[in-house]
C-alpha cells in the first residue's frame, strides 16, 4: 500500500469562456476561489502534499492563495492534462498514491473519492450523463472492465454513444504513473498529451483499472463559464440549506439563503428570506432571523431575534437580545444578554452589558456601557477628535436623554440621568441629573419677519 497521498490539482487552463481578466480558478463559489474548494477537499482526504499546476495568470493565483500550504508547479506552455501532471510528478515520492483533481471542479465530494484514494488500482471517477457532450468516454469490454478512455474528438460514433464519461479525476500509484506519463504521446486529434491515455497503458500492463461512480452530477461538474458558475453556486447553497433544515433549522425559502463560509445553528432557529452569512457564524437555539440581513463572523446567543435589514460584522450577541430592524453592528461589538439595539443604530468597538437598550437613531463607538442603561434617540458618542479615537465609559442604570452628545473621553457615573439635548464634555457624578442645556427663554415682543413688498 502507498505510504502517503499526493494530490495534483490541474489549474493551468485559460478558462477562455469566463471572458474574464481573472484566472478562472480564482472566480468565487460561496465566497471562496474555486481552486480553494479543491485544495480544502485534498486536505480533508489527508493529502501529505498538494501540487497546484498553474499557468495562465499564475502570479495572481499564487498571491491570492498565499495562505494555502501548497506546492506551485508551473506548466508553460500547456500541452494537455498528461503534460500538466508530468510537471508535478518529479516532486512526488515513488511510494505515494497520486490523486488528480481539477481546479475548476469545486464541489468534488470527498466521500466519492475516498475509496479511490484507499485502493491500490488505477481508479477513474465516472458518471453517467443523459447528454455526455464532449467529455471523454469510458470504454469497457464485454465483461464490463474498463479498457480505455477515448476523448470525444478522437471517438468513433459507437464510442460517442457511450454515456459513461470521464470526470477527469484519476488515482494511481506514483511509481507506475510516472512510468505511464513518461510514455504518453501526442498523436491525437488535439496534439495534446492526454492523461486519459494512461488507462489503456495500465490495462496493457495488466494492472487493475476500476471506475468509481460519482454520487451526483454536481459533485463532478466543471465550471467553464459564468452561467455554470451561477448554477453550481445555487446547487451548493441548496445543499447547504437542506443540511440546515435536516438538522432542525426552519428556512422560509431555501432558494433565498446564501452561506459564504460556515454556519452552525442550534435547534429550532428560523431564517427568513434573503439573508447572507459570511465567514464563520455560530447561532444558538431558538434564534429568529428576519428578512434581508447580512451577518459576517458573528456569535449569536440563544433566543436572539435579528429583525429585518441589519448588517452585522465581527460581533457577539448575548442570549435574548433583539437587534433591528435597520441596525448596524460593526467589528468588536459585544452585546450581553437581553440588550436591545433598534432602528438606525450603529455600534462599533463597544461592549454593552446586560439589559441595556439603544433603540433609535444613535451612534455608539469605542464605548463600554453598563447594565440596564437606556440611551435616548439621537445620542452620539463623539469618539473622534479629528486625530485620535477616545473611549466613553457609561456605568450601570444610566439614563441618557434624547439628542445627547457624549464627547469622549468621558465617564458617565452609575445611575446618572442626562437631560435631553445635552452636550456632555466632563465626567458626570453618580445618581444625579446632569444637563448642559441653554435655559429656555420666551421673547415677548418678538415678531416673525415679513416679506418686503416688491418695488
Ligand atoms: C478532460 C479529459 C476528459 C474529461 C474532461 C472532464 C483529458 C485528455 N481529457 O478534458 O476525458 O471528460 O477533462 O472535464 O484529460 N489543464 C491544465 N493543463 C493543460 C490542460 C488542461 O492544467 O495543459 C487543466 C485545466 O485547467 C482543467 C483541467 O485540466 O482544470 C481539464 O482541462 P480541460 O481542457 O477542461 O479538459 P479536457 O482536456 O477537454
Ligand atoms: Ca473541460
Tab-separated table of C-alpha atoms and ligand atoms in Angstrom:
chain	number	residue	atom	x	y	z
A	1	UNK	CA	0.000	0.000	0.000
A	2	UNK	CA	1.053	3.566	-0.650
A	3	UNK	CA	2.863	5.446	2.117
A	4	UNK	CA	1.121	8.767	1.639
A	5	UNK	CA	-1.190	10.742	-0.592
A	6	UNK	CA	-0.074	13.391	-3.058
A	7	UNK	CA	-2.792	15.438	-4.725
A	8	UNK	CA	-2.196	17.156	-8.059
A	9	UNK	CA	-4.677	19.907	-8.882
A	10	UNK	CA	-4.800	20.913	-12.533
A	11	UNK	CA	-5.395	24.618	-12.862
A	12	UNK	CA	-3.316	25.788	-15.789
A	13	UNK	CA	-6.091	26.076	-18.359
A	14	UNK	CA	-7.007	29.536	-19.639
A	15	UNK	CA	-10.706	29.471	-18.918
A	16	UNK	CA	-11.433	31.496	-22.063
A	17	UNK	CA	-15.205	31.158	-21.737
A	18	UNK	CA	-15.299	33.044	-18.454
A	19	UNK	CA	-14.390	36.130	-20.546
A	20	UNK	CA	-12.508	37.486	-17.587
A	21	UNK	CA	-9.178	39.084	-16.769
A	22	UNK	CA	-9.248	36.998	-13.594
A	23	UNK	CA	-7.968	33.420	-13.927
A	24	UNK	CA	-10.931	31.031	-13.909
A	25	UNK	CA	-9.920	29.192	-10.742
A	26	UNK	CA	-9.959	32.461	-8.790
A	27	UNK	CA	-13.624	33.094	-9.519
A	28	UNK	CA	-15.551	32.506	-6.325
A	29	UNK	CA	-18.181	29.999	-5.357
A	30	UNK	CA	-19.758	30.506	-1.936
A	31	UNK	CA	-17.274	33.321	-1.352
A	32	UNK	CA	-14.175	31.180	-1.923
A	33	UNK	CA	-11.992	30.774	-5.039
A	34	UNK	CA	-12.896	27.632	-6.996
A	35	UNK	CA	-9.464	26.096	-6.581
A	36	UNK	CA	-9.509	26.682	-2.832
A	37	UNK	CA	-12.537	24.399	-2.549
A	38	UNK	CA	-10.448	21.734	-4.243
A	39	UNK	CA	-7.412	22.369	-2.021
A	40	UNK	CA	-9.676	22.048	1.026
A	41	UNK	CA	-11.021	18.731	-0.269
A	42	UNK	CA	-7.437	17.484	-0.680
A	43	UNK	CA	-6.790	18.379	2.966
A	44	UNK	CA	-9.896	16.531	4.110
A	45	UNK	CA	-8.578	13.448	2.273
A	46	UNK	CA	-5.385	13.703	4.304
A	47	UNK	CA	-3.018	14.702	1.487
A	48	UNK	CA	0.622	14.812	2.579
A	49	UNK	CA	1.313	17.291	-0.183
A	50	UNK	CA	-0.788	19.257	-2.653
A	51	UNK	CA	0.645	20.336	-6.006
A	52	UNK	CA	-1.205	23.041	-7.901
A	53	UNK	CA	-0.312	23.137	-11.592
A	54	UNK	CA	-0.739	26.708	-12.732
A	55	UNK	CA	-0.142	28.641	-15.905
A	56	UNK	CA	-2.348	31.454	-17.104
A	57	UNK	CA	-2.451	34.284	-14.542
A	58	UNK	CA	-0.145	32.269	-12.352
A	59	UNK	CA	1.281	35.014	-10.208
A	60	UNK	CA	-2.159	36.243	-9.241
A	61	UNK	CA	-3.279	32.719	-8.347
A	62	UNK	CA	-0.218	32.308	-6.117
A	63	UNK	CA	-0.825	35.665	-4.426
A	64	UNK	CA	-4.478	35.041	-3.738
A	65	UNK	CA	-3.786	31.595	-2.335
A	66	UNK	CA	-0.687	32.541	-0.372
A	67	UNK	CA	-2.402	31.287	2.806
A	68	UNK	CA	-2.741	27.759	1.365
A	69	UNK	CA	0.202	25.453	2.027
A	70	UNK	CA	0.689	24.034	-1.464
A	71	UNK	CA	3.495	23.317	-3.942
A	72	UNK	CA	3.249	25.517	-7.015
A	73	UNK	CA	4.088	23.881	-10.312
A	74	UNK	CA	4.342	25.978	-13.454
A	75	UNK	CA	3.076	24.483	-16.707
A	76	UNK	CA	4.061	26.785	-19.539
A	77	UNK	CA	3.096	26.232	-22.318
A	78	UNK	CA	0.103	23.904	-21.771
A	79	UNK	CA	0.184	20.703	-23.782
A	80	UNK	CA	-2.695	18.829	-22.149
A	81	UNK	CA	-3.665	17.105	-18.919
A	82	UNK	CA	-0.927	14.452	-19.198
A	83	UNK	CA	1.681	17.142	-19.734
A	84	UNK	CA	0.287	19.032	-16.723
A	85	UNK	CA	0.580	16.017	-14.421
A	86	UNK	CA	4.080	15.350	-15.767
A	87	UNK	CA	5.206	18.729	-14.416
A	88	UNK	CA	4.176	17.793	-10.869
A	89	UNK	CA	5.340	14.172	-10.747
A	90	UNK	CA	9.069	14.811	-10.119
A	91	UNK	CA	8.096	16.336	-6.763
A	92	UNK	CA	6.145	13.265	-5.652
A	93	UNK	CA	7.707	10.260	-3.840
A	94	UNK	CA	7.520	6.927	-5.715
A	95	UNK	CA	5.718	5.218	-2.841
A	96	UNK	CA	2.815	7.684	-2.734
A	97	UNK	CA	-0.714	7.347	-4.049
A	98	UNK	CA	-1.446	10.155	-6.533
A	99	UNK	CA	-4.867	11.722	-6.915
A	100	UNK	CA	-5.504	14.127	-9.788
A	101	UNK	CA	-8.198	16.747	-9.179
A	102	UNK	CA	-9.314	19.696	-11.305
A	103	UNK	CA	-9.150	23.284	-10.093
A	104	UNK	CA	-12.429	24.070	-11.841
A	105	UNK	CA	-14.428	21.201	-10.283
A	106	UNK	CA	-15.109	22.827	-6.926
A	107	UNK	CA	-17.791	20.642	-5.377
A	108	UNK	CA	-15.859	17.414	-5.601
A	109	UNK	CA	-17.111	15.194	-2.814
A	110	UNK	CA	-14.520	13.610	-0.580
A	111	UNK	CA	-16.995	10.769	0.021
A	112	UNK	CA	-16.863	9.951	-3.706
A	113	UNK	CA	-13.078	9.871	-3.912
A	114	UNK	CA	-12.002	8.375	-0.586
A	115	UNK	CA	-12.415	4.798	-1.944
A	116	UNK	CA	-10.150	5.625	-4.924
A	117	UNK	CA	-7.527	7.072	-2.633
A	118	UNK	CA	-7.502	3.993	-0.422
A	119	UNK	CA	-7.243	1.468	-3.278
A	120	UNK	CA	-4.164	0.050	-4.996
A	121	UNK	CA	-5.536	0.037	-8.547
A	122	UNK	CA	-5.875	2.697	-11.208
A	123	UNK	CA	-9.129	4.457	-10.405
A	124	UNK	CA	-11.235	6.758	-12.554
A	125	UNK	CA	-14.180	8.705	-11.203
A	126	UNK	CA	-17.009	8.426	-13.709
A	127	UNK	CA	-20.612	9.470	-14.074
A	128	UNK	CA	-23.407	8.623	-16.495
A	129	UNK	CA	-24.899	11.604	-18.245
A	130	UNK	CA	-28.096	11.810	-20.277
A	131	UNK	CA	-26.146	14.145	-22.562
A	132	UNK	CA	-22.479	13.166	-22.401
A	133	UNK	CA	-21.469	16.145	-24.566
A	134	UNK	CA	-17.757	16.444	-25.325
A	135	UNK	CA	-16.480	14.508	-22.322
A	136	UNK	CA	-14.066	11.615	-22.648
A	137	UNK	CA	-15.913	8.285	-22.918
A	138	UNK	CA	-15.298	5.248	-20.688
A	139	UNK	CA	-14.737	2.248	-22.946
A	140	UNK	CA	-15.464	-1.126	-21.318
A	141	UNK	CA	-15.088	-4.651	-22.677
A	142	UNK	CA	-17.812	-7.308	-22.878
A	143	UNK	CA	-17.060	-8.240	-19.247
A	144	UNK	CA	-17.659	-4.658	-18.201
A	145	UNK	CA	-13.997	-3.992	-17.421
A	146	UNK	CA	-12.685	-0.508	-18.113
A	147	UNK	CA	-10.279	-0.709	-21.052
A	148	UNK	CA	-9.642	2.866	-22.133
A	149	UNK	CA	-10.825	6.455	-22.154
A	150	UNK	CA	-11.414	7.913	-25.584
A	151	UNK	CA	-11.596	11.655	-25.982
A	152	UNK	CA	-14.712	12.912	-27.759
A	153	UNK	CA	-12.683	14.390	-30.604
A	154	UNK	CA	-10.945	11.065	-31.179
A	155	UNK	CA	-14.025	8.888	-30.691
A	156	UNK	CA	-15.953	6.999	-33.370
A	157	UNK	CA	-19.739	7.163	-33.432
A	158	UNK	CA	-20.177	3.982	-31.363
A	159	UNK	CA	-17.893	5.413	-28.683
A	160	UNK	CA	-19.665	8.752	-28.780
A	161	UNK	CA	-22.888	6.898	-27.930
A	162	UNK	CA	-21.405	5.827	-24.572
A	163	UNK	CA	-22.991	7.770	-21.725
A	164	UNK	CA	-20.477	6.933	-19.012
A	165	UNK	CA	-17.899	9.718	-19.021
A	166	UNK	CA	-14.553	10.551	-17.505
A	167	UNK	CA	-14.875	13.216	-14.840
A	168	UNK	CA	-11.111	13.689	-15.170
A	169	UNK	CA	-10.422	12.589	-11.608
A	170	UNK	CA	-7.937	9.766	-11.520
A	171	UNK	CA	-5.941	7.947	-8.834
A	172	UNK	CA	-2.886	5.738	-9.300
A	173	UNK	CA	0.335	4.739	-7.589
A	174	UNK	CA	3.120	7.271	-8.158
A	175	UNK	CA	5.799	4.953	-9.483
A	176	UNK	CA	3.516	3.444	-12.116
A	177	UNK	CA	2.007	6.793	-13.025
A	178	UNK	CA	5.461	8.243	-13.620
A	179	UNK	CA	6.224	5.403	-15.991
A	180	UNK	CA	2.970	5.769	-17.953
A	181	UNK	CA	3.000	9.563	-18.096
A	182	UNK	CA	6.601	9.421	-19.302
A	183	UNK	CA	5.456	7.300	-22.230
A	184	UNK	CA	2.481	9.450	-23.319
A	185	UNK	CA	2.407	10.592	-26.940
A	186	UNK	CA	0.500	13.425	-28.536
A	187	UNK	CA	-0.508	11.739	-31.797
A	188	UNK	CA	-4.210	12.503	-31.392
A	189	UNK	CA	-6.850	14.901	-32.689
A	190	UNK	CA	-5.696	17.746	-30.412
A	191	UNK	CA	-1.935	17.049	-30.497
A	192	UNK	CA	-2.038	17.030	-26.674
A	193	UNK	CA	-0.616	14.689	-24.072
A	194	UNK	CA	-3.774	13.096	-22.713
A	195	UNK	CA	-3.672	11.915	-19.107
A	196	UNK	CA	-6.545	9.640	-20.110
A	197	UNK	CA	-4.216	7.504	-22.266
A	198	UNK	CA	-2.749	6.205	-19.016
A	199	UNK	CA	-5.813	3.973	-18.653
A	200	UNK	CA	-5.109	1.908	-21.771
A	201	UNK	CA	-1.432	1.707	-20.770
A	202	UNK	CA	-2.357	0.352	-17.349
A	203	UNK	CA	-4.642	-2.221	-18.967
A	204	UNK	CA	-1.818	-3.249	-21.350
A	205	UNK	CA	0.461	-3.678	-18.331
A	206	UNK	CA	-2.084	-5.993	-16.746
A	207	UNK	CA	-2.997	-3.616	-13.943
A	208	UNK	CA	-6.440	-3.488	-12.401
A	209	UNK	CA	-8.423	-0.454	-13.574
A	210	UNK	CA	-11.682	0.471	-11.893
A	211	UNK	CA	-14.360	3.052	-12.486
A	212	UNK	CA	-15.709	4.664	-9.327
A	213	UNK	CA	-19.158	6.220	-9.616
A	214	UNK	CA	-19.748	9.816	-8.547
A	215	UNK	CA	-22.839	10.138	-6.356
A	216	UNK	CA	-24.162	13.190	-8.163
A	217	UNK	CA	-23.527	15.185	-11.322
A	218	UNK	CA	-22.915	18.275	-9.215
A	219	UNK	CA	-20.006	16.631	-7.395
A	220	UNK	CA	-18.076	16.446	-10.637
A	221	UNK	CA	-19.416	19.404	-12.571
A	222	UNK	CA	-16.707	21.587	-14.053
A	223	UNK	CA	-17.101	25.310	-14.498
A	224	UNK	CA	-16.351	26.797	-17.879
A	225	UNK	CA	-18.496	29.922	-17.951
A	226	UNK	CA	-20.385	32.209	-15.589
A	227	UNK	CA	-23.715	30.512	-16.242
A	228	UNK	CA	-22.294	27.242	-14.943
A	229	UNK	CA	-20.721	29.127	-12.060
A	230	UNK	CA	-24.109	30.526	-11.041
A	231	UNK	CA	-25.812	27.124	-11.440
A	232	UNK	CA	-23.265	25.471	-9.216
A	233	UNK	CA	-23.496	28.276	-6.662
A	234	UNK	CA	-27.240	27.656	-6.358
A	235	UNK	CA	-26.697	23.903	-6.164
A	236	UNK	CA	-24.193	24.433	-3.373
A	237	UNK	CA	-26.496	26.792	-1.490
A	238	UNK	CA	-29.446	24.476	-1.869
A	239	UNK	CA	-27.454	21.603	-0.407
A	240	UNK	CA	-26.310	23.764	2.462
A	241	UNK	CA	-29.907	24.813	3.135
A	242	UNK	CA	-31.059	21.197	3.005
A	243	UNK	CA	-28.408	20.215	5.535
A	244	UNK	CA	-29.521	23.022	7.857
A	245	UNK	CA	-33.175	22.034	7.572
A	246	UNK	CA	-32.322	18.391	8.168
A	247	UNK	CA	-30.500	19.493	11.316
A	248	UNK	CA	-33.604	21.272	12.617
A	249	UNK	CA	-33.493	24.815	11.226
A	250	UNK	CA	-36.560	26.337	9.580
A	251	UNK	CA	-35.651	28.120	6.362
A	252	UNK	CA	-38.536	30.082	4.873
A	253	UNK	CA	-37.245	29.741	1.333
A	254	UNK	CA	-34.194	27.553	0.730
A	255	UNK	CA	-33.623	29.268	-2.614
A	256	UNK	CA	-33.133	32.582	-0.834
A	257	UNK	CA	-30.294	31.977	1.603
A	258	UNK	CA	-26.576	32.381	0.942
A	259	UNK	CA	-23.839	30.942	3.106
A	260	UNK	CA	-20.351	32.049	2.143
A	261	UNK	CA	-18.354	30.379	4.852
A	262	UNK	CA	-19.564	28.264	7.758
A	263	UNK	CA	-22.863	28.491	9.584
A	264	UNK	CA	-23.749	26.432	12.647
A	265	UNK	CA	-27.216	26.687	14.137
A	266	UNK	CA	-28.730	25.285	17.317
A	267	UNK	CA	-32.251	23.846	17.479
A	268	UNK	CA	-35.430	25.498	16.283
A	269	UNK	CA	-33.920	28.519	14.627
A	270	UNK	CA	-35.866	30.301	11.907
A	271	UNK	CA	-34.248	32.035	8.987
A	272	UNK	CA	-36.438	34.230	6.831
A	273	UNK	CA	-35.638	35.128	3.228
A	274	UNK	CA	-32.565	36.816	1.705
A	275	UNK	CA	-30.050	36.566	4.482
A	276	UNK	CA	-26.361	36.259	3.659
A	277	UNK	CA	-23.995	34.598	6.098
A	278	UNK	CA	-20.286	35.192	5.595
A	279	UNK	CA	-17.167	33.937	7.325
A	280	UNK	CA	-17.828	31.959	10.492
A	281	UNK	CA	-21.268	32.376	12.001
A	282	UNK	CA	-22.393	30.444	15.075
A	283	UNK	CA	-26.019	30.650	16.175
A	284	UNK	CA	-27.583	29.237	19.366
A	285	UNK	CA	-31.037	27.721	19.870
A	286	UNK	CA	-34.354	29.427	19.099
A	287	UNK	CA	-32.824	32.291	17.160
A	288	UNK	CA	-35.061	34.172	14.733
A	289	UNK	CA	-33.528	35.942	11.776
A	290	UNK	CA	-35.815	38.217	9.811
A	291	UNK	CA	-35.542	39.018	6.115
A	292	UNK	CA	-32.646	40.794	4.383
A	293	UNK	CA	-29.769	40.548	6.823
A	294	UNK	CA	-26.026	40.390	6.229
A	295	UNK	CA	-24.241	38.521	9.017
A	296	UNK	CA	-20.484	38.116	8.893
A	297	UNK	CA	-18.324	36.452	11.560
A	298	UNK	CA	-20.762	36.520	14.436
A	299	UNK	CA	-21.621	34.504	17.509
A	300	UNK	CA	-25.316	34.794	18.299
A	301	UNK	CA	-26.752	33.525	21.591
A	302	UNK	CA	-29.927	31.562	22.319
A	303	UNK	CA	-33.257	33.226	21.712
A	304	UNK	CA	-31.860	36.239	19.875
A	305	UNK	CA	-34.086	37.997	17.377
A	306	UNK	CA	-32.489	39.754	14.435
A	307	UNK	CA	-35.194	41.791	12.754
A	308	UNK	CA	-35.190	42.832	9.100
A	309	UNK	CA	-32.429	44.690	7.269
A	310	UNK	CA	-29.471	44.565	9.637
A	311	UNK	CA	-25.760	44.388	8.844
A	312	UNK	CA	-23.701	42.585	11.497
A	313	UNK	CA	-19.950	42.103	11.333
A	314	UNK	CA	-17.407	40.617	13.761
A	315	UNK	CA	-19.675	40.762	16.765
A	316	UNK	CA	-21.061	38.746	19.659
A	317	UNK	CA	-24.680	38.925	20.670
A	318	UNK	CA	-25.854	37.613	24.042
A	319	UNK	CA	-28.932	35.475	24.697
A	320	UNK	CA	-32.320	37.085	24.294
A	321	UNK	CA	-31.037	40.220	22.588
A	322	UNK	CA	-33.188	41.997	19.976
A	323	UNK	CA	-31.440	43.642	17.043
A	324	UNK	CA	-33.012	45.863	14.401
A	325	UNK	CA	-34.802	46.459	12.180
A	326	UNK	CA	-32.169	48.526	10.341
A	327	UNK	CA	-29.324	48.161	12.824
A	328	UNK	CA	-25.620	48.030	12.032
A	329	UNK	CA	-23.208	46.226	14.328
A	330	UNK	CA	-19.621	46.859	13.323
A	331	UNK	CA	-16.484	44.952	14.342
A	332	UNK	CA	-15.696	44.370	18.015
A	333	UNK	CA	-19.235	44.851	19.175
A	334	UNK	CA	-20.007	42.654	22.163
A	335	UNK	CA	-23.571	42.688	23.433
A	336	UNK	CA	-24.560	40.899	26.640
A	337	UNK	CA	-27.884	39.136	27.146
A	338	UNK	CA	-31.176	40.951	26.616
A	339	UNK	CA	-29.655	44.024	25.024
A	340	UNK	CA	-31.937	45.831	22.553
A	341	UNK	CA	-30.461	47.609	19.559
A	342	UNK	CA	-33.131	49.327	17.492
A	343	UNK	CA	-33.547	51.061	14.173
A	344	UNK	CA	-30.881	53.267	12.645
A	345	UNK	CA	-28.428	52.482	15.413
A	346	UNK	CA	-24.746	51.912	14.690
A	347	UNK	CA	-22.489	50.245	17.262
A	348	UNK	CA	-18.727	49.981	16.789
A	349	UNK	CA	-15.980	48.540	19.030
A	350	UNK	CA	-18.197	48.678	22.088
A	351	UNK	CA	-19.271	46.434	24.923
A	352	UNK	CA	-22.824	46.720	26.182
A	353	UNK	CA	-23.824	44.916	29.370
A	354	UNK	CA	-26.994	43.052	30.204
A	355	UNK	CA	-30.417	44.549	29.550
A	356	UNK	CA	-29.292	47.891	28.134
A	357	UNK	CA	-31.306	49.499	25.346
A	358	UNK	CA	-30.219	51.663	22.454
A	359	UNK	CA	-33.382	51.834	20.471
A	360	UNK	CA	-33.342	54.687	17.986
A	361	UNK	CA	-31.082	56.797	15.739
A	362	UNK	CA	-27.842	56.503	17.652
A	363	UNK	CA	-24.098	56.045	17.208
A	364	UNK	CA	-22.196	54.239	19.955
A	365	UNK	CA	-18.472	53.851	19.227
A	366	UNK	CA	-15.462	52.970	21.407
A	367	UNK	CA	-17.734	52.624	24.413
A	368	UNK	CA	-18.038	50.451	27.490
A	369	UNK	CA	-21.638	50.508	28.667
A	370	UNK	CA	-23.010	49.013	31.894
A	371	UNK	CA	-26.252	47.171	32.590
A	372	UNK	CA	-29.829	48.434	32.389
A	373	UNK	CA	-28.812	51.608	30.588
A	374	UNK	CA	-31.336	53.439	28.432
A	375	UNK	CA	-29.923	55.538	25.625
A	376	UNK	CA	-32.374	58.054	24.180
A	377	UNK	CA	-32.977	58.656	20.494
A	378	UNK	CA	-30.321	60.614	18.653
A	379	UNK	CA	-27.476	60.033	21.101
A	380	UNK	CA	-23.952	60.252	19.697
A	381	UNK	CA	-20.683	59.230	21.289
A	382	UNK	CA	-18.251	61.756	19.842
A	383	UNK	CA	-15.303	59.377	19.810
A	384	UNK	CA	-13.080	61.093	17.280
A	385	UNK	CA	-11.364	64.460	17.745
A	386	UNK	CA	-10.158	64.573	14.164
A	387	UNK	CA	-6.882	62.872	15.017
A	388	UNK	CA	-7.461	60.255	17.707
A	389	UNK	CA	-10.231	57.998	18.984
A	390	UNK	CA	-11.299	58.211	22.632
A	391	UNK	CA	-13.432	55.967	24.834
A	392	UNK	CA	-16.733	56.635	26.500
A	393	UNK	CA	-17.469	54.812	29.753
A	394	UNK	CA	-21.097	54.532	30.797
A	395	UNK	CA	-21.956	52.995	34.190
A	396	UNK	CA	-24.965	50.888	35.206
A	397	UNK	CA	-28.541	52.204	35.350
A	398	UNK	CA	-27.735	55.323	33.359
A	399	UNK	CA	-30.499	57.187	31.524
A	400	UNK	CA	-29.357	59.353	28.636
A	401	UNK	CA	-31.974	61.794	27.340
A	402	UNK	CA	-32.574	62.170	23.629
A	403	UNK	CA	-30.268	64.132	21.355
A	404	UNK	CA	-27.255	63.988	23.625
A	405	UNK	CA	-23.616	64.133	22.624
A	406	UNK	CA	-21.118	62.380	24.861
A	407	UNK	CA	-17.749	63.923	23.991
A	408	UNK	CA	-15.040	61.324	24.667
A	409	UNK	CA	-13.005	60.716	26.686
A	410	UNK	CA	-15.805	60.916	29.218
A	411	UNK	CA	-17.211	58.766	32.033
A	412	UNK	CA	-20.889	58.722	32.924
A	413	UNK	CA	-21.279	57.583	36.541
A	414	UNK	CA	-23.673	54.829	37.665
A	415	UNK	CA	-27.235	55.987	37.952
A	416	UNK	CA	-26.624	59.252	36.097
A	417	UNK	CA	-29.550	60.876	34.334
A	418	UNK	CA	-28.646	63.175	31.464
A	419	UNK	CA	-31.185	65.742	30.355
A	420	UNK	CA	-32.220	65.688	26.718
A	421	UNK	CA	-30.273	67.840	24.296
A	422	UNK	CA	-27.080	67.920	26.355
A	423	UNK	CA	-23.504	68.081	25.167
A	424	UNK	CA	-21.534	66.298	27.889
A	425	UNK	CA	-17.822	67.085	27.925
A	426	UNK	CA	-16.972	66.308	31.568
A	427	UNK	CA	-17.485	63.205	33.722
A	428	UNK	CA	-20.874	63.040	35.429
A	429	UNK	CA	-21.366	62.117	39.109
A	430	UNK	CA	-23.367	59.046	40.160
A	431	UNK	CA	-27.101	59.171	40.742
A	432	UNK	CA	-27.535	62.834	39.780
A	433	UNK	CA	-29.221	64.698	36.951
A	434	UNK	CA	-26.703	66.371	34.686
A	435	UNK	CA	-27.618	68.522	31.742
A	436	UNK	CA	-25.935	71.183	29.652
A	437	UNK	CA	-28.739	72.958	28.019
A	438	UNK	CA	-29.161	76.696	27.496
A	439	UNK	CA	-32.023	77.964	29.628
A	440	UNK	CA	-35.303	78.199	27.730
A	441	UNK	CA	-36.473	81.763	27.263
A	442	UNK	CA	-39.517	83.325	25.653
A	443	UNK	CA	-39.220	86.700	23.912
A	444	UNK	CA	-42.448	88.540	24.465
A	445	UNK	CA	-42.250	91.273	21.828
A	446	UNK	CA	-40.665	89.183	19.104
A	447	UNK	CA	-42.249	89.314	15.646
A	448	UNK	CA	-41.834	86.962	12.706
A	449	UNK	CA	-40.010	88.613	9.807
A	450	UNK	CA	-42.274	89.600	6.928
A	451	UNK	CA	-41.517	89.697	3.234
A	452	UNK	CA	-40.525	93.088	1.910
A	453	UNK	CA	-43.097	94.339	-0.627
A	454	UNK	CA	-41.808	94.221	-4.237
A	455	UNK	CA	-40.851	97.639	-5.567
B	1	LIG	C1	-10.540	16.373	-19.811
B	1	LIG	C2	-10.398	14.877	-20.093
B	1	LIG	C3	-11.756	14.309	-20.464
B	1	LIG	C4	-12.758	14.571	-19.389
B	1	LIG	C5	-12.810	16.058	-19.074
B	1	LIG	C6	-13.647	16.313	-17.863
B	1	LIG	C7	-8.144	14.598	-20.948
B	1	LIG	C8	-7.311	14.417	-22.163
B	1	LIG	N1	-9.454	14.686	-21.163
B	1	LIG	O1	-10.960	17.007	-20.990
B	1	LIG	O2	-11.660	12.907	-20.677
B	1	LIG	O3	-14.047	14.106	-19.770
B	1	LIG	O4	-11.490	16.560	-18.779
B	1	LIG	O5	-13.807	17.700	-17.714
B	1	LIG	O6	-7.641	14.598	-19.834
B	1	LIG	N2	-5.366	21.665	-17.740
B	1	LIG	C9	-4.080	22.009	-17.395
B	1	LIG	N3	-3.102	21.997	-18.359
B	1	LIG	C10	-3.359	21.637	-19.641
B	1	LIG	C11	-4.689	21.278	-19.987
B	1	LIG	C12	-5.669	21.287	-19.013
B	1	LIG	O7	-3.799	22.348	-16.249
B	1	LIG	O8	-2.418	21.634	-20.437
B	1	LIG	C13	-6.402	21.670	-16.692
B	1	LIG	C14	-7.500	22.669	-16.942
B	1	LIG	O9	-7.207	23.881	-16.261
B	1	LIG	C15	-8.702	21.982	-16.331
B	1	LIG	C16	-8.407	20.503	-16.496
B	1	LIG	O10	-7.017	20.410	-16.705
B	1	LIG	O11	-8.829	22.237	-14.947
B	1	LIG	C17	-9.168	19.886	-17.653
B	1	LIG	O12	-8.867	20.577	-18.818
B	1	LIG	P1	-9.937	20.760	-19.985
B	1	LIG	O13	-9.271	21.329	-21.155
B	1	LIG	O14	-11.144	21.424	-19.432
B	1	LIG	O15	-10.405	19.258	-20.215
B	1	LIG	P2	-10.272	18.380	-21.500
B	1	LIG	O16	-8.828	18.105	-21.766
B	1	LIG	O17	-11.100	18.944	-22.547
B	2	LIG	CA1	-13.360	20.851	-19.799
